[in-house]
Amino acid sequence: MKKNLVLIVLAMAAAFAAEAQEKVLNLYSARHYQTDERLYENFTKQTGIKINRIDGKEDELMERIRNEGANSPADVFITVDAARLANAEALGLFAPVKSKLLESRIPAHLHTDSWFAFSTRARVIIYNRSAVKAEDVATYESLADPKLKGKLCSRSGSHPYNLSLVASLIAHDGEAKTEEWARGVVANFARAPKGGDTDQIKSVALGECGVAVSNTYYLARLIRSDKVDERRMMERVGIVWPNQANRGTHINISGAGVVKTSKNVDAAVKFLEYLASDEAQRYFADGNNEWPVVASVVTGNPALEAMGKFKADTLPIGSLAKNVVAAQKLLDRAGYR
Ligand code: FE
């Protein structure tokens, strides 16, 4: 009898241990950066919580969470671009998060009640040093200047990075002025929009385009490249921090929120808090060339340092989404495909 009891207790202890070991956080991720692997492994090391990552495109993942409804295994949704996160919030996918730690570490303009930015990237103007002068492209507004006729290259106007930028222009300059701007930009195109940010950088370096916009981490990646020709290429490309004399440069973010139907809220919040830790913040900076959102974090990324300091636009990041539909419509009207 006694022996049986011991066996039962042992069996129960084993079951408990198995459960503790199997604590899993389901992370729906639309961030596709190789360096993120280490970021997640480190969380498991610290907390014992495994991360089961479900990768996909942001729209597919959001659709999936909606279709799974109350049964969704999703605990955290992580993606890039403020407008996408705001869209997820508008669809009711997130639960509000109360965390003193997150609120103290992440500036107010970089989170809402239900999602938090963990890194920032700036959308800067780049130019070919022998074709364009920096002072002629000091602002986003200047991209519509007829002086740049035939010189401007762009990725699609519909890409979220451009939509968020145009949404910020609407917030600052108003819709009518921004539409006029978009027409001026289209009139300056060297070619129809195509490719991603890296394609624009390469075209600027080759002189096929005089000027373009790009997110900073693509620039940093090429500045830090182990290929000599990529580093050389960057010597021909100048970088301008737009709008330093007024509101500052438009920034975008990567961020995450806790999924409303999560059965694992404690672990989910713990994960968000981990992303705001000094260690995780340094992964964003040193691994993926993004800026930490936590001001006190010291990073060691020579490419970010080489790009220098700048004044960032402090428009609340959660407010960009309300102008995104208007942005898309005015770009369509202006023929910015
Ligand atoms: Fe990107």
Short mmCIF file of C-alpha atoms and ligand atoms in Angstrom, two decimals:
data_model
loop_
_atom_site.label_atom_id
_atom_site.label_comp_id
_atom_site.label_asym_id
_atom_site.label_seq_id
_atom_site.Cartn_x
_atom_site.Cartn_y
_atom_site.Cartn_z
CA MET A 1 0.00 0.00 0.00
CA LYS A 2 2.73 2.42 1.02
CA LYS A 3 4.69 1.49 -2.04
CA ASN A 4 1.69 2.25 -4.26
CA LEU A 5 1.30 5.65 -2.69
CA VAL A 6 4.94 6.45 -3.37
CA LEU A 7 4.47 5.40 -6.98
CA ILE A 8 1.41 7.63 -7.34
CA VAL A 9 3.25 10.59 -5.84
CA LEU A 10 6.19 9.96 -8.15
CA ALA A 11 3.89 9.72 -11.16
CA MET A 12 2.20 12.98 -10.19
CA ALA A 13 5.53 14.73 -9.74
CA ALA A 14 6.63 13.52 -13.18
CA ALA A 15 3.40 14.78 -14.72
CA PHE A 16 3.90 18.18 -13.10
CA ALA A 17 7.47 18.36 -14.30
CA ALA A 18 6.41 17.47 -17.84
CA GLU A 19 3.78 20.17 -17.77
CA ALA A 20 6.26 22.72 -16.48
CA GLN A 21 8.75 21.75 -19.17
CA GLU A 22 6.16 21.94 -21.88
CA LYS A 23 5.11 25.49 -21.21
CA VAL A 24 4.81 26.81 -24.73
CA LEU A 25 4.09 30.24 -26.09
CA ASN A 26 2.50 30.33 -29.53
CA LEU A 27 4.02 33.23 -31.40
CA TYR A 28 2.39 34.25 -34.66
CA SER A 29 5.21 36.04 -36.40
CA ALA A 30 5.39 38.14 -39.52
CA ARG A 31 8.94 39.23 -38.74
CA HIS A 32 11.38 37.33 -40.90
CA TYR A 33 14.83 38.13 -39.71
CA GLN A 34 17.32 35.34 -39.09
CA THR A 35 18.75 37.09 -36.06
CA ASP A 36 15.41 36.75 -34.29
CA GLU A 37 16.14 33.06 -33.64
CA ARG A 38 18.66 33.98 -30.97
CA LEU A 39 16.29 36.51 -29.51
CA TYR A 40 13.69 33.80 -28.93
CA GLU A 41 16.11 31.13 -27.74
CA ASN A 42 17.27 33.50 -25.08
CA PHE A 43 13.72 33.94 -23.78
CA THR A 44 13.39 30.15 -23.44
CA LYS A 45 16.71 30.01 -21.60
CA GLN A 46 15.56 32.66 -19.14
CA THR A 47 12.00 31.48 -18.52
CA GLY A 48 11.81 27.84 -19.56
CA ILE A 49 8.94 28.78 -21.86
CA LYS A 50 9.35 27.34 -25.32
CA ILE A 51 8.39 29.37 -28.32
CA ASN A 52 6.35 27.72 -31.00
CA ARG A 53 6.66 30.07 -33.92
CA ILE A 54 4.01 30.17 -36.60
CA ASP A 55 5.46 32.17 -39.48
CA GLY A 56 3.40 33.80 -42.15
CA LYS A 57 2.55 36.96 -43.97
CA GLU A 58 0.88 39.49 -41.68
CA ASP A 59 -2.47 39.51 -43.49
CA GLU A 60 -2.61 35.70 -43.56
CA LEU A 61 -1.78 35.48 -39.87
CA MET A 62 -4.42 38.04 -38.94
CA GLU A 63 -6.98 36.17 -41.05
CA ARG A 64 -5.95 32.93 -39.40
CA ILE A 65 -6.40 34.35 -35.89
CA ARG A 66 -9.85 35.59 -36.87
CA ASN A 67 -10.84 32.24 -38.39
CA GLU A 68 -9.58 30.31 -35.37
CA GLY A 69 -11.78 32.50 -33.19
CA ALA A 70 -12.05 31.56 -29.51
CA ASN A 71 -10.03 28.40 -30.19
CA SER A 72 -7.04 30.22 -31.58
CA PRO A 73 -3.80 28.91 -30.05
CA ALA A 74 -2.16 32.30 -30.77
CA ASP A 75 -0.71 34.03 -27.71
CA VAL A 76 1.31 36.86 -29.26
CA PHE A 77 1.20 38.47 -32.70
CA ILE A 78 4.42 40.18 -33.79
CA THR A 79 4.93 42.09 -37.02
CA VAL A 80 6.46 45.18 -38.57
CA ASP A 81 4.76 48.43 -39.57
CA ALA A 82 2.56 50.57 -37.35
CA ALA A 83 -0.40 50.57 -39.73
CA ARG A 84 -0.54 46.77 -39.75
CA LEU A 85 -0.48 46.60 -35.95
CA ALA A 86 -3.16 49.27 -35.74
CA ASN A 87 -5.18 47.25 -38.23
CA ALA A 88 -4.88 44.18 -36.00
CA GLU A 89 -6.02 46.32 -33.09
CA ALA A 90 -8.99 47.66 -35.10
CA LEU A 91 -9.97 44.07 -35.94
CA GLY A 92 -10.14 43.39 -32.20
CA LEU A 93 -7.33 40.84 -32.25
CA PHE A 94 -5.49 42.20 -29.22
CA ALA A 95 -6.21 42.18 -25.49
CA PRO A 96 -5.33 45.35 -23.58
CA VAL A 97 -2.06 44.90 -21.68
CA LYS A 98 -1.38 46.43 -18.30
CA SER A 99 2.30 46.30 -17.52
CA LYS A 100 4.11 48.90 -15.42
CA LEU A 101 7.38 47.64 -16.81
CA LEU A 102 6.35 48.10 -20.46
CA GLU A 103 4.86 51.50 -19.74
CA SER A 104 7.97 52.70 -17.97
CA ARG A 105 10.37 51.45 -20.64
CA ILE A 106 8.53 52.24 -23.86
CA PRO A 107 7.83 55.91 -24.67
CA ALA A 108 4.13 56.84 -24.81
CA HIS A 109 4.14 57.63 -28.54
CA LEU A 110 5.49 54.14 -29.30
CA HIS A 111 2.64 52.09 -27.89
CA THR A 112 -1.12 52.00 -27.58
CA ASP A 113 -3.16 50.26 -24.86
CA SER A 114 -2.80 46.93 -26.60
CA TRP A 115 0.38 46.81 -28.64
CA PHE A 116 3.94 47.93 -28.12
CA ALA A 117 6.79 48.90 -30.42
CA PHE A 118 10.07 47.16 -29.62
CA SER A 119 12.31 48.69 -32.26
CA THR A 120 12.25 51.62 -34.64
CA ARG A 121 13.52 52.19 -38.15
CA ALA A 122 13.62 55.50 -39.96
CA ARG A 123 12.47 56.09 -43.54
CA VAL A 124 15.23 58.27 -44.94
CA ILE A 125 16.01 59.95 -48.25
CA ILE A 126 18.99 58.57 -50.15
CA TYR A 127 20.67 60.23 -53.10
CA ASN A 128 23.44 59.67 -55.60
CA ARG A 129 26.29 61.90 -54.44
CA SER A 130 27.30 62.92 -57.97
CA ALA A 131 23.77 63.57 -59.25
CA VAL A 132 21.90 65.29 -56.42
CA LYS A 133 22.77 67.73 -53.64
CA ALA A 134 21.79 66.88 -50.07
CA GLU A 135 20.31 70.35 -49.54
CA ASP A 136 17.89 69.77 -52.43
CA VAL A 137 16.35 66.74 -50.69
CA ALA A 138 16.18 67.92 -47.08
CA THR A 139 12.49 67.10 -46.59
CA TYR A 140 9.93 64.55 -47.78
CA GLU A 141 8.07 67.52 -49.26
CA SER A 142 11.10 68.31 -51.46
CA LEU A 143 10.68 65.02 -53.33
CA ALA A 144 7.86 66.71 -55.27
CA ASP A 145 10.10 69.59 -56.36
CA PRO A 146 10.26 69.81 -60.21
CA LYS A 147 14.05 70.14 -59.78
CA LEU A 148 14.09 66.35 -59.31
CA LYS A 149 12.25 65.60 -62.57
CA GLY A 150 13.30 62.22 -63.97
CA LYS A 151 15.42 61.43 -60.91
CA LEU A 152 13.13 59.81 -58.37
CA CYS A 153 12.77 56.04 -57.86
CA SER A 154 10.31 54.31 -55.55
CA ARG A 155 8.94 50.98 -54.51
CA SER A 156 5.18 50.56 -54.88
CA GLY A 157 3.04 53.30 -53.36
CA SER A 158 0.85 50.54 -51.88
CA HIS A 159 3.63 49.07 -49.78
CA PRO A 160 2.90 49.55 -46.06
CA TYR A 161 6.20 51.42 -45.54
CA ASN A 162 5.14 54.05 -48.08
CA LEU A 163 1.53 54.09 -46.89
CA SER A 164 2.67 54.79 -43.32
CA LEU A 165 4.98 57.56 -44.57
CA VAL A 166 2.16 59.15 -46.59
CA ALA A 167 -0.18 58.73 -43.60
CA SER A 168 2.29 60.80 -41.58
CA LEU A 169 2.40 63.44 -44.35
CA ILE A 170 -1.41 63.66 -44.20
CA ALA A 171 -1.21 64.13 -40.42
CA HIS A 172 1.29 66.98 -40.78
CA ASP A 173 0.43 68.66 -44.10
CA GLY A 174 -3.25 67.75 -44.60
CA GLU A 175 -4.83 65.63 -47.31
CA ALA A 176 -5.09 68.21 -50.11
CA LYS A 177 -1.45 69.25 -49.83
CA THR A 178 -0.33 65.63 -49.65
CA GLU A 179 -2.26 64.75 -52.80
CA GLU A 180 -0.60 67.63 -54.59
CA TRP A 181 2.72 66.32 -53.27
CA ALA A 182 1.97 62.82 -54.59
CA ARG A 183 1.30 64.25 -58.06
CA GLY A 184 4.62 66.06 -57.93
CA VAL A 185 6.39 62.87 -56.87
CA VAL A 186 4.83 60.89 -59.73
CA ALA A 187 5.89 63.62 -62.17
CA ASN A 188 9.48 63.16 -60.94
CA PHE A 189 9.69 59.38 -61.41
CA ALA A 190 12.70 58.07 -63.31
CA ARG A 191 10.74 54.84 -63.87
CA ALA A 192 7.53 53.16 -62.76
CA PRO A 193 7.71 51.98 -59.12
CA LYS A 194 9.24 48.52 -58.73
CA GLY A 195 11.35 46.42 -56.36
CA GLY A 196 12.03 46.74 -52.64
CA ASP A 197 14.09 49.26 -50.68
CA THR A 198 17.38 47.47 -51.41
CA ASP A 199 16.64 47.70 -55.15
CA GLN A 200 16.18 51.46 -54.84
CA ILE A 201 19.50 51.78 -52.95
CA LYS A 202 21.33 49.82 -55.67
CA SER A 203 19.72 51.88 -58.44
CA VAL A 204 20.73 55.09 -56.68
CA ALA A 205 24.32 53.82 -56.33
CA LEU A 206 24.39 52.89 -60.04
CA GLY A 207 23.04 56.30 -61.01
CA GLU A 208 19.86 54.89 -62.58
CA CYS A 209 18.06 57.02 -60.01
CA GLY A 210 19.19 60.23 -58.35
CA VAL A 211 17.04 59.91 -55.26
CA ALA A 212 14.81 57.43 -53.40
CA VAL A 213 13.61 56.59 -49.88
CA SER A 214 14.64 53.58 -47.84
CA ASN A 215 14.34 52.15 -44.37
CA THR A 216 17.56 52.54 -42.42
CA TYR A 217 18.16 48.85 -41.64
CA TYR A 218 18.55 48.06 -45.36
CA LEU A 219 21.22 50.76 -45.55
CA ALA A 220 22.96 49.52 -42.41
CA ARG A 221 22.95 45.97 -43.79
CA LEU A 222 24.85 47.14 -46.90
CA ILE A 223 27.20 49.38 -44.90
CA ARG A 224 28.07 46.33 -42.74
CA SER A 225 28.11 43.90 -45.65
CA ASP A 226 30.92 41.35 -45.86
CA LYS A 227 30.93 41.91 -49.64
CA VAL A 228 33.44 44.59 -50.61
CA ASP A 229 31.41 45.71 -53.65
CA GLU A 230 28.36 46.38 -51.46
CA ARG A 231 30.38 48.48 -49.03
CA ARG A 232 31.95 50.34 -51.99
CA MET A 233 28.50 50.88 -53.48
CA MET A 234 27.42 52.66 -50.30
CA GLU A 235 30.18 55.25 -50.78
CA ARG A 236 28.22 56.62 -53.72
CA VAL A 237 25.01 56.90 -51.70
CA GLY A 238 24.30 59.88 -49.47
CA ILE A 239 21.80 59.63 -46.61
CA VAL A 240 19.59 62.51 -45.54
CA TRP A 241 17.58 62.63 -42.32
CA PRO A 242 14.46 64.32 -43.64
CA ASN A 243 12.69 67.23 -41.94
CA GLN A 244 15.31 67.89 -39.27
CA ALA A 245 14.43 71.60 -39.25
CA ASN A 246 10.82 70.89 -38.36
CA ARG A 247 8.94 67.77 -37.18
CA GLY A 248 11.73 65.22 -37.60
CA THR A 249 12.18 62.05 -39.66
CA HIS A 250 9.30 59.59 -40.08
CA ILE A 251 9.90 56.40 -38.16
CA ASN A 252 8.19 53.07 -38.31
CA ILE A 253 8.39 50.19 -35.87
CA SER A 254 8.21 46.51 -35.25
CA GLY A 255 5.87 45.60 -32.46
CA ALA A 256 3.66 43.01 -30.82
CA GLY A 257 0.54 42.51 -28.77
CA VAL A 258 -1.18 39.78 -26.76
CA VAL A 259 -3.89 37.99 -28.73
CA LYS A 260 -7.32 38.45 -27.18
CA THR A 261 -8.10 34.72 -26.99
CA SER A 262 -4.73 33.73 -25.49
CA LYS A 263 -4.97 31.07 -22.77
CA ASN A 264 -1.46 31.96 -21.76
CA VAL A 265 -1.67 35.64 -20.91
CA ASP A 266 0.98 35.62 -18.17
CA ALA A 267 3.56 34.05 -20.45
CA ALA A 268 2.53 36.36 -23.28
CA VAL A 269 3.04 39.49 -21.17
CA LYS A 270 6.30 38.04 -19.88
CA PHE A 271 7.42 37.69 -23.50
CA LEU A 272 6.56 41.31 -24.31
CA GLU A 273 8.44 42.40 -21.20
CA TYR A 274 11.39 40.32 -22.31
CA LEU A 275 11.39 42.12 -25.68
CA ALA A 276 11.77 45.40 -23.78
CA SER A 277 14.73 44.10 -21.72
CA ASP A 278 18.19 45.54 -22.31
CA GLU A 279 19.35 42.25 -23.72
CA ALA A 280 16.51 41.85 -26.23
CA GLN A 281 16.75 45.51 -27.20
CA ARG A 282 20.41 44.97 -28.08
CA TYR A 283 19.44 42.04 -30.32
CA PHE A 284 17.20 44.34 -32.35
CA ALA A 285 19.97 46.90 -32.68
CA ASP A 286 23.01 44.73 -33.22
CA GLY A 287 21.31 41.89 -35.05
CA ASN A 288 18.79 43.61 -37.28
CA ASN A 289 20.12 47.19 -37.38
CA GLU A 290 17.04 48.73 -35.77
CA TRP A 291 17.01 51.27 -32.96
CA PRO A 292 15.98 50.20 -29.48
CA VAL A 293 12.81 51.84 -28.13
CA VAL A 294 14.26 51.86 -24.60
CA ALA A 295 16.25 55.08 -24.42
CA SER A 296 18.79 53.90 -21.85
CA VAL A 297 19.97 50.88 -23.85
CA VAL A 298 23.54 51.11 -25.10
CA THR A 299 24.11 49.41 -28.45
CA GLY A 300 27.25 48.44 -30.28
CA ASN A 301 26.34 48.62 -33.93
CA PRO A 302 28.97 50.49 -35.99
CA ALA A 303 26.61 50.95 -38.96
CA LEU A 304 23.95 52.61 -36.80
CA GLU A 305 26.66 54.78 -35.26
CA ALA A 306 28.01 55.68 -38.71
CA MET A 307 24.56 56.92 -39.70
CA GLY A 308 24.61 59.33 -36.76
CA LYS A 309 21.96 60.84 -34.56
CA PHE A 310 18.74 62.39 -35.79
CA LYS A 311 15.50 63.94 -34.66
CA ALA A 312 12.59 61.55 -35.04
CA ASP A 313 8.97 62.51 -35.61
CA THR A 314 7.07 61.90 -32.36
CA LEU A 315 3.65 61.55 -33.96
CA PRO A 316 1.92 58.79 -31.94
CA ILE A 317 2.63 55.63 -33.87
CA GLY A 318 -0.86 54.24 -33.21
CA SER A 319 -2.43 57.22 -34.98
CA LEU A 320 -0.88 56.54 -38.40
CA ALA A 321 -3.45 53.89 -39.25
CA LYS A 322 -6.34 56.29 -39.35
CA ASN A 323 -4.82 57.97 -42.41
CA VAL A 324 -3.76 54.84 -44.27
CA VAL A 325 -6.95 54.42 -46.29
CA ALA A 326 -6.86 58.09 -47.27
CA ALA A 327 -3.18 57.64 -48.16
CA GLN A 328 -3.90 54.73 -50.49
CA LYS A 329 -6.78 56.59 -52.16
CA LEU A 330 -4.83 59.75 -52.81
CA LEU A 331 -1.84 57.78 -54.14
CA ASP A 332 -4.22 55.98 -56.52
CA ARG A 333 -5.70 59.28 -57.68
CA ALA A 334 -2.20 60.65 -58.22
CA GLY A 335 -1.18 57.60 -60.28
CA TYR A 336 1.45 56.50 -57.71
CA ARG A 337 1.17 52.75 -58.32
FE FE B 1 11.55 45.55 -44.38
#
